[in-house]
mmCIF file of C-alpha atoms in Angstrom:
data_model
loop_
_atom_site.group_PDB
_atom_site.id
_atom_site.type_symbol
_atom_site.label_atom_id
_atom_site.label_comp_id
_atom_site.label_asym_id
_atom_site.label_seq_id
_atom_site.Cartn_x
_atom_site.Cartn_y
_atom_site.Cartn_z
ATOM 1 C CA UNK A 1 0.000 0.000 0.000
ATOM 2 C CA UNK A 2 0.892 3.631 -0.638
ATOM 3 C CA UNK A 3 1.411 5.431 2.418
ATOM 4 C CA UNK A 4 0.484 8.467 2.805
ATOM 5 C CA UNK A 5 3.009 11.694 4.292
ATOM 6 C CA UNK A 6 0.294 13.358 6.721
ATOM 7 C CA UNK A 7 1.559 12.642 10.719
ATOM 8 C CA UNK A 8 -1.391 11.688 12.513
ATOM 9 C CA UNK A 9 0.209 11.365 15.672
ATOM 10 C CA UNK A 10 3.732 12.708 17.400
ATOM 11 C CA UNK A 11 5.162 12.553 19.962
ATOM 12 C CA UNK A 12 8.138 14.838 21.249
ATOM 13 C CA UNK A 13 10.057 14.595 24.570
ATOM 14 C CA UNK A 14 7.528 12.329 26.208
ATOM 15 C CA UNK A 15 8.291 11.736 29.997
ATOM 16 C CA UNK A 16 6.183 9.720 32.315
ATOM 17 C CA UNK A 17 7.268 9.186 35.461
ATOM 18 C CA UNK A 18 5.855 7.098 38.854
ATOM 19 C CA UNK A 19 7.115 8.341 41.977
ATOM 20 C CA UNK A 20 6.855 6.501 45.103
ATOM 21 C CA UNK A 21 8.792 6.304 48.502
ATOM 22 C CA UNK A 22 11.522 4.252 47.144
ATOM 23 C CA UNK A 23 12.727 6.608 44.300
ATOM 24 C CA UNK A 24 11.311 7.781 40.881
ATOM 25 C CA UNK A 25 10.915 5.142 38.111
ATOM 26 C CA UNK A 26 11.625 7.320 34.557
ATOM 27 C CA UNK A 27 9.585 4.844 32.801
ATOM 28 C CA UNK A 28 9.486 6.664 29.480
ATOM 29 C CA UNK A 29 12.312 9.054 29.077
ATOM 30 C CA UNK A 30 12.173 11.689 26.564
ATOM 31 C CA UNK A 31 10.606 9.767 24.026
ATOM 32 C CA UNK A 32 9.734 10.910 20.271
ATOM 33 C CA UNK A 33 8.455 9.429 17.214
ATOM 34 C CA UNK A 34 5.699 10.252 14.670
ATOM 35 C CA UNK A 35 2.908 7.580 12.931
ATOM 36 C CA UNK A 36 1.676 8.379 9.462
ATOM 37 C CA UNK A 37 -1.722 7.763 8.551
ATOM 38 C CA UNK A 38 -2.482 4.292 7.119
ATOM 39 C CA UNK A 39 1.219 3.574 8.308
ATOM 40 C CA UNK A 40 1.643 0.675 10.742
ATOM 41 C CA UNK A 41 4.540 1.496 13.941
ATOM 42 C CA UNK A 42 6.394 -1.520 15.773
ATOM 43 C CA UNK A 43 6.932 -0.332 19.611
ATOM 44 C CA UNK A 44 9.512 -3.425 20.597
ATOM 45 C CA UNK A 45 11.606 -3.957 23.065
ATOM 46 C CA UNK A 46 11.572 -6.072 26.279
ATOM 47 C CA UNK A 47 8.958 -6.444 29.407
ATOM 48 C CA UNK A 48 9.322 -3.305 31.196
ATOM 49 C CA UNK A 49 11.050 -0.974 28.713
ATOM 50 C CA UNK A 50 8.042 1.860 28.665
ATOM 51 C CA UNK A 51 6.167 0.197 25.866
ATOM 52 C CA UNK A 52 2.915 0.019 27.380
ATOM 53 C CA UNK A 53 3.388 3.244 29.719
ATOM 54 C CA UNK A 54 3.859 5.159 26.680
ATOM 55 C CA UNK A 55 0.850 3.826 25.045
ATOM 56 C CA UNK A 56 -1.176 4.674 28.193
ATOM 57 C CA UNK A 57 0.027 8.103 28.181
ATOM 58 C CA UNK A 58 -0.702 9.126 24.477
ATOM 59 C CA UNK A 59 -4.604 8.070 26.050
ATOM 60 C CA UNK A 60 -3.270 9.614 29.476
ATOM 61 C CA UNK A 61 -4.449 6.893 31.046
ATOM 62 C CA UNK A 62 -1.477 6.860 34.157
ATOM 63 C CA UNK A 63 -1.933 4.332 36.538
ATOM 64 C CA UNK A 64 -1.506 6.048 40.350
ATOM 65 C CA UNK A 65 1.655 7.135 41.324
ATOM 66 C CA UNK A 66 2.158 8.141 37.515
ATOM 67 C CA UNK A 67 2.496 11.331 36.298
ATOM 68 C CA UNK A 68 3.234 12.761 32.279
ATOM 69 C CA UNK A 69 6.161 15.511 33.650
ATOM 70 C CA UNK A 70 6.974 16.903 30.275
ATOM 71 C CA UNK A 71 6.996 16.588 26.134
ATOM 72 C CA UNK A 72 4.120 16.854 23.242
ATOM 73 C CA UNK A 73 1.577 14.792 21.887
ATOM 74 C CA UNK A 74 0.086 16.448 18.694
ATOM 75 C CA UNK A 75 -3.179 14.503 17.545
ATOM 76 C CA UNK A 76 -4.141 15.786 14.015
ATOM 77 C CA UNK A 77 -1.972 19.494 15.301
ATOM 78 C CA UNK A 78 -3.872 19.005 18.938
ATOM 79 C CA UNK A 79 -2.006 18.776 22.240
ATOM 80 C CA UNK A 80 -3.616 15.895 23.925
ATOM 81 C CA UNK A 81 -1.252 17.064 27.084
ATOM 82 C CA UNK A 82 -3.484 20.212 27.193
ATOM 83 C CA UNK A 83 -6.799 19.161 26.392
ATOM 84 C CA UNK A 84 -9.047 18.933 29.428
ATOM 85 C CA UNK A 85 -10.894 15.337 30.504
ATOM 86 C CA UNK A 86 -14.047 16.189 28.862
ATOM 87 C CA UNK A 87 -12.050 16.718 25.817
ATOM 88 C CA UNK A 88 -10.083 13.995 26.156
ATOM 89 C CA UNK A 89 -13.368 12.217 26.278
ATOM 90 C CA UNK A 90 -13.877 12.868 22.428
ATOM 91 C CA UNK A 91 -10.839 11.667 21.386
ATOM 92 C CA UNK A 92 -11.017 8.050 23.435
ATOM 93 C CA UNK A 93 -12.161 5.566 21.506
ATOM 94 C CA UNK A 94 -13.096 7.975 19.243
ATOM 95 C CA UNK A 95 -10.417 8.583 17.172
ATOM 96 C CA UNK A 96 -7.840 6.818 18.829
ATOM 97 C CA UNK A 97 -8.648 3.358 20.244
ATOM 98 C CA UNK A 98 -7.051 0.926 22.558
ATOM 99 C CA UNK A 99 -6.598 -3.016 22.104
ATOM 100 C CA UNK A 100 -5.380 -4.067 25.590
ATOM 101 C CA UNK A 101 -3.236 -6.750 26.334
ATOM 102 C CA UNK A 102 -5.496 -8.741 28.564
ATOM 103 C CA UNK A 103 -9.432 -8.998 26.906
ATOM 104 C CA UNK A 104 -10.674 -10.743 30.012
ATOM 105 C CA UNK A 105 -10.188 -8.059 32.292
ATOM 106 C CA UNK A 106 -10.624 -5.422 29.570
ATOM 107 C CA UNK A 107 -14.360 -6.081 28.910
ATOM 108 C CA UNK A 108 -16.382 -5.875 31.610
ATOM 109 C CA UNK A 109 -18.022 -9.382 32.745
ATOM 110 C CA UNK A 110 -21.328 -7.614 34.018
ATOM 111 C CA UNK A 111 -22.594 -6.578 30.236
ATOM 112 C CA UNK A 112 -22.953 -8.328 26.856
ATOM 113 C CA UNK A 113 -20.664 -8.011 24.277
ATOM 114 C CA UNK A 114 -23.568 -6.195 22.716
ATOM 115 C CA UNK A 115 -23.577 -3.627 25.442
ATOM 116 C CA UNK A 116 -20.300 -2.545 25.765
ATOM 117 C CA UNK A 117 -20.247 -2.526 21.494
ATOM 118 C CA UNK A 118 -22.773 -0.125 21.306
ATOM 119 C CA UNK A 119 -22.017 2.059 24.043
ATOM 120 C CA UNK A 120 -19.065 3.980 22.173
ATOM 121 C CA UNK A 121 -21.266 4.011 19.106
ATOM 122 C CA UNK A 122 -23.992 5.637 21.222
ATOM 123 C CA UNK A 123 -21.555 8.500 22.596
ATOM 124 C CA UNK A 124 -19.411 9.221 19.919
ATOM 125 C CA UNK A 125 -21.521 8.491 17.099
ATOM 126 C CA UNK A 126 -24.805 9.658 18.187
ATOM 127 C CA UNK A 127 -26.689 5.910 17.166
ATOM 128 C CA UNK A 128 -29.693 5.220 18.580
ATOM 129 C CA UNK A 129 -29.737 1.947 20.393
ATOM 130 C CA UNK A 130 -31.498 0.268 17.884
ATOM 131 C CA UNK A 131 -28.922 1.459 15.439
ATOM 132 C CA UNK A 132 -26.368 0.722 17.546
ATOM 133 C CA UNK A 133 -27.099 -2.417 18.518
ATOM 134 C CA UNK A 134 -27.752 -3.554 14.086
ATOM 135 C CA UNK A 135 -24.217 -1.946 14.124
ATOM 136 C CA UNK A 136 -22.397 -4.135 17.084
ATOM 137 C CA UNK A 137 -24.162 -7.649 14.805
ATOM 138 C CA UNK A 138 -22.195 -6.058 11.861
ATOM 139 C CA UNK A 139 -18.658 -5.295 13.942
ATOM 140 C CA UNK A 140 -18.886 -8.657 15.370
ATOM 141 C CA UNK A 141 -19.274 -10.024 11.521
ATOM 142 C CA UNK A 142 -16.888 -7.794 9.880
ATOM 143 C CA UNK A 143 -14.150 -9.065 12.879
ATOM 144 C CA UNK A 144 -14.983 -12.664 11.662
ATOM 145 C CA UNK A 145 -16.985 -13.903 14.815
ATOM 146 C CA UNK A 146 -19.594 -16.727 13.572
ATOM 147 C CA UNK A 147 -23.241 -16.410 14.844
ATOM 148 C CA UNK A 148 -22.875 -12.590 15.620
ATOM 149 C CA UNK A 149 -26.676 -12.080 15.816
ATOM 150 C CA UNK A 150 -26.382 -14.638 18.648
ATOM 151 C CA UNK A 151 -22.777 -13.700 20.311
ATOM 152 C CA UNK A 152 -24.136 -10.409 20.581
ATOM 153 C CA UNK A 153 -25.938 -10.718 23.488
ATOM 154 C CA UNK A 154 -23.321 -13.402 25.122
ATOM 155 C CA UNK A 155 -21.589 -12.326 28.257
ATOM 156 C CA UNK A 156 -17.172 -11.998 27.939
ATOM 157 C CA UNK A 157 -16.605 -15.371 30.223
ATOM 158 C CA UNK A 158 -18.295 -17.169 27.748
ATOM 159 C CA UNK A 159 -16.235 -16.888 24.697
ATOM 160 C CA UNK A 160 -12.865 -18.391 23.831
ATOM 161 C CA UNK A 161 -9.782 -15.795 24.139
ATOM 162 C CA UNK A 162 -9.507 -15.560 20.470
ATOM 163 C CA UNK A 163 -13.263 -14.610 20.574
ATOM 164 C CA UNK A 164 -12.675 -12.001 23.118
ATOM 165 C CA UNK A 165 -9.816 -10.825 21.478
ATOM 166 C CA UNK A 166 -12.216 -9.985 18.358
ATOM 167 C CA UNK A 167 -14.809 -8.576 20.348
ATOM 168 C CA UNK A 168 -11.829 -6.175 21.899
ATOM 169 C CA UNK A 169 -10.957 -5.089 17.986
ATOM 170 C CA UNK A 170 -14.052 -5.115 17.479
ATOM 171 C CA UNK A 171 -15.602 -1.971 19.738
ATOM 172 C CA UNK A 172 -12.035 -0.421 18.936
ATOM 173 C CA UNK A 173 -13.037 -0.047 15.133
ATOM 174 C CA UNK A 174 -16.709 0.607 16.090
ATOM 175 C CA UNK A 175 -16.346 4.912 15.861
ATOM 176 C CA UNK A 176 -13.516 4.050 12.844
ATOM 177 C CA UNK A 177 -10.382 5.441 14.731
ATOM 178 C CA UNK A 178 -7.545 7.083 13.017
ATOM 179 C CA UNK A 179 -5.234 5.418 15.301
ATOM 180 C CA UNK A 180 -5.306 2.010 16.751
ATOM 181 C CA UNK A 181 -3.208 1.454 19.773
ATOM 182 C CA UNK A 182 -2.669 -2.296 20.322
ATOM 183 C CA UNK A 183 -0.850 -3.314 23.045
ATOM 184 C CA UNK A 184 0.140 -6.832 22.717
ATOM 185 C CA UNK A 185 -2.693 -8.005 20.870
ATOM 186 C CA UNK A 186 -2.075 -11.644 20.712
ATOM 187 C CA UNK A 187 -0.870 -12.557 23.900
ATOM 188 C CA UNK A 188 -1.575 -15.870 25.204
ATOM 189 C CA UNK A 189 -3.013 -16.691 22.256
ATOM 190 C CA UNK A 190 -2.904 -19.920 20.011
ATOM 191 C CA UNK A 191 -0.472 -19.615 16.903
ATOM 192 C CA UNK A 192 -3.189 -20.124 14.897
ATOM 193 C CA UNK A 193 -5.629 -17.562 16.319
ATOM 194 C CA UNK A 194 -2.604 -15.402 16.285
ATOM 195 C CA UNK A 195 -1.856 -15.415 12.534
ATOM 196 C CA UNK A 196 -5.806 -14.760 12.470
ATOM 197 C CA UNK A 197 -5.869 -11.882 14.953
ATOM 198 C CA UNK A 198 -3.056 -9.659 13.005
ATOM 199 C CA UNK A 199 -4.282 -10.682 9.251
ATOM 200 C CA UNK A 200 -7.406 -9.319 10.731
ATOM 201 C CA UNK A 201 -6.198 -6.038 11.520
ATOM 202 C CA UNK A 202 -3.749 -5.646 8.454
ATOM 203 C CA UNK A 203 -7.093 -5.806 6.110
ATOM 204 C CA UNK A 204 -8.881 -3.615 7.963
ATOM 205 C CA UNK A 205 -5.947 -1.201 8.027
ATOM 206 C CA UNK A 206 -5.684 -1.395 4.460
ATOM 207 C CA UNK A 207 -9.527 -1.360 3.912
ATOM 208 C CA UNK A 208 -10.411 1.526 6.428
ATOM 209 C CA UNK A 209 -6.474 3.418 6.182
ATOM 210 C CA UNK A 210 -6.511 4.010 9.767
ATOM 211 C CA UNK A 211 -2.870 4.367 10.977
ATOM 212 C CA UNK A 212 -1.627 1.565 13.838
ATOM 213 C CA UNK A 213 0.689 1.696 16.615
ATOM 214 C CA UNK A 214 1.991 -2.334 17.330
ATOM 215 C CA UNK A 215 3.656 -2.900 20.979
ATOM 216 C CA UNK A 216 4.990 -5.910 20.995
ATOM 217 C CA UNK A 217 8.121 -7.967 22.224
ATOM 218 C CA UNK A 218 7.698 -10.035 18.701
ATOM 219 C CA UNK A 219 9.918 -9.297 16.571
ATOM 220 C CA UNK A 220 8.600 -11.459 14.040
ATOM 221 C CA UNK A 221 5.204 -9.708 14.335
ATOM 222 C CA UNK A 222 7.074 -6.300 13.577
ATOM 223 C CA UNK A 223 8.530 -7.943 10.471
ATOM 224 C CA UNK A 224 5.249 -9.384 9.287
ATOM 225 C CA UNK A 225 2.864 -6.043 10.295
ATOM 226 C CA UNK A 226 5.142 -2.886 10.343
ATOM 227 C CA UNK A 227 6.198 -0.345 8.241
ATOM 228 C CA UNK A 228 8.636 1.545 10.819
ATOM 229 C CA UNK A 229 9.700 0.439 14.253
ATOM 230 C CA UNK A 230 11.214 1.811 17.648
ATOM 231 C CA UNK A 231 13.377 -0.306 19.767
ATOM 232 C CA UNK A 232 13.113 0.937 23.447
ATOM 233 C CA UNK A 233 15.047 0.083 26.743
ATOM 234 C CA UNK A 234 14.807 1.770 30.099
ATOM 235 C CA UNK A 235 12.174 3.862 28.885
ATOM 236 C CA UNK A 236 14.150 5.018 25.890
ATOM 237 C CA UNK A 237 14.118 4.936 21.795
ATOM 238 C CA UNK A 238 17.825 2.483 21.299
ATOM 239 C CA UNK A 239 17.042 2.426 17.346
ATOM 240 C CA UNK A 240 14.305 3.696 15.087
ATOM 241 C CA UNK A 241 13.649 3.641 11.241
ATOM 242 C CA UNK A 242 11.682 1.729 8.356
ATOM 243 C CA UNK A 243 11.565 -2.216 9.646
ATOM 244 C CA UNK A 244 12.830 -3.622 6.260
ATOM 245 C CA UNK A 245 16.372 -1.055 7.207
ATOM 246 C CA UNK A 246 16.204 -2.394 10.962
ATOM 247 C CA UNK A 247 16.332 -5.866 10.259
ATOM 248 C CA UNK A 248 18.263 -5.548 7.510
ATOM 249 C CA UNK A 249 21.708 -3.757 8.743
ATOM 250 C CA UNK A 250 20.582 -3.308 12.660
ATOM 251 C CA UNK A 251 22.854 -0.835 13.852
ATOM 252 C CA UNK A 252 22.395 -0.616 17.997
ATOM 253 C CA UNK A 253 24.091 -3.522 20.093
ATOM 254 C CA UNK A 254 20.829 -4.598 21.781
ATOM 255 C CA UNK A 255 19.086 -4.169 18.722
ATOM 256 C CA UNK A 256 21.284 -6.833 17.103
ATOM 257 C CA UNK A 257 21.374 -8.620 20.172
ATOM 258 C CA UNK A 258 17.457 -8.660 19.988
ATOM 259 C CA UNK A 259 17.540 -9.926 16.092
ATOM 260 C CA UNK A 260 20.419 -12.866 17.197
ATOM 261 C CA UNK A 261 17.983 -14.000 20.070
ATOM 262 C CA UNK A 262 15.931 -15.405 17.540
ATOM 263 C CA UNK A 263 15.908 -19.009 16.906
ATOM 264 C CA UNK A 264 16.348 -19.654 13.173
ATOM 265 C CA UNK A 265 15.292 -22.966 11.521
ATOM 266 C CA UNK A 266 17.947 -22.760 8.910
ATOM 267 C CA UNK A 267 20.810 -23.026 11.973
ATOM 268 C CA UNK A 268 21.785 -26.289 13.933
ATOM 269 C CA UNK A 269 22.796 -25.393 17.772
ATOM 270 C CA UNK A 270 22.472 -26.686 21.143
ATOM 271 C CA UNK A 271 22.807 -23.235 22.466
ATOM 272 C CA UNK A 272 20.283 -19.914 21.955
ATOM 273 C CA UNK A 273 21.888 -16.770 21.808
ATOM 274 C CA UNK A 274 20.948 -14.206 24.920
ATOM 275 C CA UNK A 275 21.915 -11.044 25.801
ATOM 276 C CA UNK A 276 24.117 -11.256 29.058
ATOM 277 C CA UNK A 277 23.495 -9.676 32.016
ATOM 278 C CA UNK A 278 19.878 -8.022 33.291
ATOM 279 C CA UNK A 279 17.957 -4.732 32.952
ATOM 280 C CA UNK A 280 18.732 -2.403 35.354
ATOM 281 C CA UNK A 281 16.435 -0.937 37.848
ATOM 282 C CA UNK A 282 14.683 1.613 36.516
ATOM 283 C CA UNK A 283 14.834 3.870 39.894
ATOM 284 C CA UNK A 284 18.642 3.237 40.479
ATOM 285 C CA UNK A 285 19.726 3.934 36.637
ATOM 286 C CA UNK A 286 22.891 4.102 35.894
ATOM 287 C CA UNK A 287 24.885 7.467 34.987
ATOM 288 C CA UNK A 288 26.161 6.968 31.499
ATOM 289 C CA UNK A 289 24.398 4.730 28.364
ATOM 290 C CA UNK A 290 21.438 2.654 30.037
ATOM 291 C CA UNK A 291 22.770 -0.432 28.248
ATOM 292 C CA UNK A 292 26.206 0.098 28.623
ATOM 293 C CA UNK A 293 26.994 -2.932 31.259
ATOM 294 C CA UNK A 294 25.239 -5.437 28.906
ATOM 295 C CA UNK A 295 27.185 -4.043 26.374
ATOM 296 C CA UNK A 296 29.770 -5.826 24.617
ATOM 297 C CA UNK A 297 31.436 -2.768 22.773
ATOM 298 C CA UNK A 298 30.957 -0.516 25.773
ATOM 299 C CA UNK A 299 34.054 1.931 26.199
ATOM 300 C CA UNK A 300 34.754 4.754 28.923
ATOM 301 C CA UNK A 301 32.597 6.796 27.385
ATOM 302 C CA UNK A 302 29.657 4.720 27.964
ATOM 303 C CA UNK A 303 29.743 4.640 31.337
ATOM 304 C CA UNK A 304 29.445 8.351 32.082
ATOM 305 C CA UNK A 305 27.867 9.941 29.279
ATOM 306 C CA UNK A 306 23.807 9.091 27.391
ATOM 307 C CA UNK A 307 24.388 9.238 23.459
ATOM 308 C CA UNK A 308 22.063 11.269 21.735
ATOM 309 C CA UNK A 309 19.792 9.888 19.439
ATOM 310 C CA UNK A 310 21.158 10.585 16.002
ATOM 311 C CA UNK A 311 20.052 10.058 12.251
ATOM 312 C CA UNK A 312 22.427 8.017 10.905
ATOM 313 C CA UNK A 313 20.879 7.542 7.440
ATOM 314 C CA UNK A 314 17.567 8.590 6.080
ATOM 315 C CA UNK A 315 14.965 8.163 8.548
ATOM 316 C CA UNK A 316 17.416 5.649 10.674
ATOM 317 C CA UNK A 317 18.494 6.865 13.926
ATOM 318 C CA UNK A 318 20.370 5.248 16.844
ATOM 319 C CA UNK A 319 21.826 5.989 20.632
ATOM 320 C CA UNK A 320 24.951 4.830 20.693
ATOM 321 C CA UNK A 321 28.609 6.186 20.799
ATOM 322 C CA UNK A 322 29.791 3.764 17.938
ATOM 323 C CA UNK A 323 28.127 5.493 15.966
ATOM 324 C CA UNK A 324 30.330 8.759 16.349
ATOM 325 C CA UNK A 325 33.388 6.403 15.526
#
């Protein structure tokens, strides 16, 4: 598909930060990047990297303790930062929706899948109920759930996770977002329902052009889905640029070690490549490059100074004082 130059969404200088007794936790860390409409953006990286925080607060949806203490986000030339709640209210799951990672505690298990389908479409969309509830049957269809006249009015504990899964996609596409958030979308989910799940939300990307914003730890989800990708740690962007350049010639050590972690078929070994050592903890960071001591081209430098994030071919940028070699 063609894709199209208008930004629908960026972000510039994003920091969240929870604070607690113990210390502050930067959990995203002056984080930028821009999605283009009908343009699909890998977020990758490992558990607890800011992925999901930064998802969150694009919806500023903080969990307590949390706090947004500085950057942009520009919806469509709109601070979402400085819109107030009832704004806000307008723009979620409005035009920007949220897959969540977990669909069983994302739908609520007191109303039919009917119910919480139509409420959005009721709000945002001024449908009538009768209108809205014709609408949820079709969602429920289009998202490739059989018997939707019948599932419709079926409580969340009794469908399969694959099912609930599609009902989640299916309320986020109700009001036709421009931007999908999905967070993990096919986690603890069956390879099969998997490979069902994302061809799912490719056609309806290319069908509808809504731009979508992939978290995942998958890397061979970002292959299949993404046009561009960001690879965070410790709450910052490591690498960034088209996918097809990433995995190509990756140019950040933990991006490469990342891309070596993965078991190929073509390769005989008793042994799986890992990246030594552990991620630091995120309220005790340490002074110089966050990945410096898993490092294994780490130099003085490293350990007292962060590298700047720096193009290092068109729309390609890395952190990372090799690069200034």
């Amino acid at each position: 598909m063609e894709k199209a130059s208008e930004i629908i969404l960026e972000v510039n200088n994003l920091e969240t930060h929870f604070f607690s007794k113990k210390g502050i936790v930067r959990a995203v860390d002056k984080v930028s990047f821009c999605v283009n409409q009908g343009e699909v953006l890998g977020v990758v990286g490992e558990s607890g990297c800011g992925k999901s925080v930064t998802a969150l607060s694009i919806l500023r949806l903080i969990p307590p303790l949390g706090k947004i203490v500085g950057g942009q986000i520009m919806m469509n030339g709109s601070d979402l930062l400085a819109m107030t709640e009832k704004q806000l209210e307008q723009i979620r799951g409005n035009k920007i929706s949220m897959i969540f990672q977990d669909p069983m505690t994302s739908l609520n298990p007191l109303l039919s899948v009917g119910e919480q389908i139509r409420e959005p479409l009721m709000q945002h969309r001024g449908f009538t109920r009768k209108d809205a509830h014709q609408e949820a049957v079709r969602m429920l269809d289009v998202v490739g759930i059989p018997a939707p006249e019948q599932r419709v009015k079926e409580y969340p504990n009794s469908l399969s996770g694959g099912m609930r899964q599609r009902v989640m996609i299916a309320m986020a596409l109700s009001c036709n977002p421009e931007l999908l958030i999905a967070d993990e979308p096919t986690t603890a989910l069956d390879v099969t329902v998997q490979a069902q799940i994302l061809e799912l939300m490719l056609r309806l990307r290319n069908e509808t052009k809504m731009s979508i914003m992939m978290i995942t730890h998958d890397l061979g989800v970002v292959a299949e889905m993404c046009d561009k990708a960001i690879v965070m740690y410790c709450g910052s962007i490591m690498e960034s640029g088209r996918v097809k350049d990433i995995f190509r010639n990756p140019m950040h050590p933990y991006t490469i070690g990342l891309l070596a972690s993965i078991p190929k078929i073509t390769e005989r070994t008793d042994l799986l490549h890992s990246i030594k050592g552990v991620v630091p903890n995120l309220k005790n960071l340490p002074s110089g490059c966050r990945f410096a001591d898993r490092c294994e081209h780490c130099m003085e430098i490293c350990t007292r100074e962060i590298p700047a994030l720096k193009e290092v071919a068109e729309g390609h940028s890395v952190r990372c004082f090799l690069m200034e070699k």
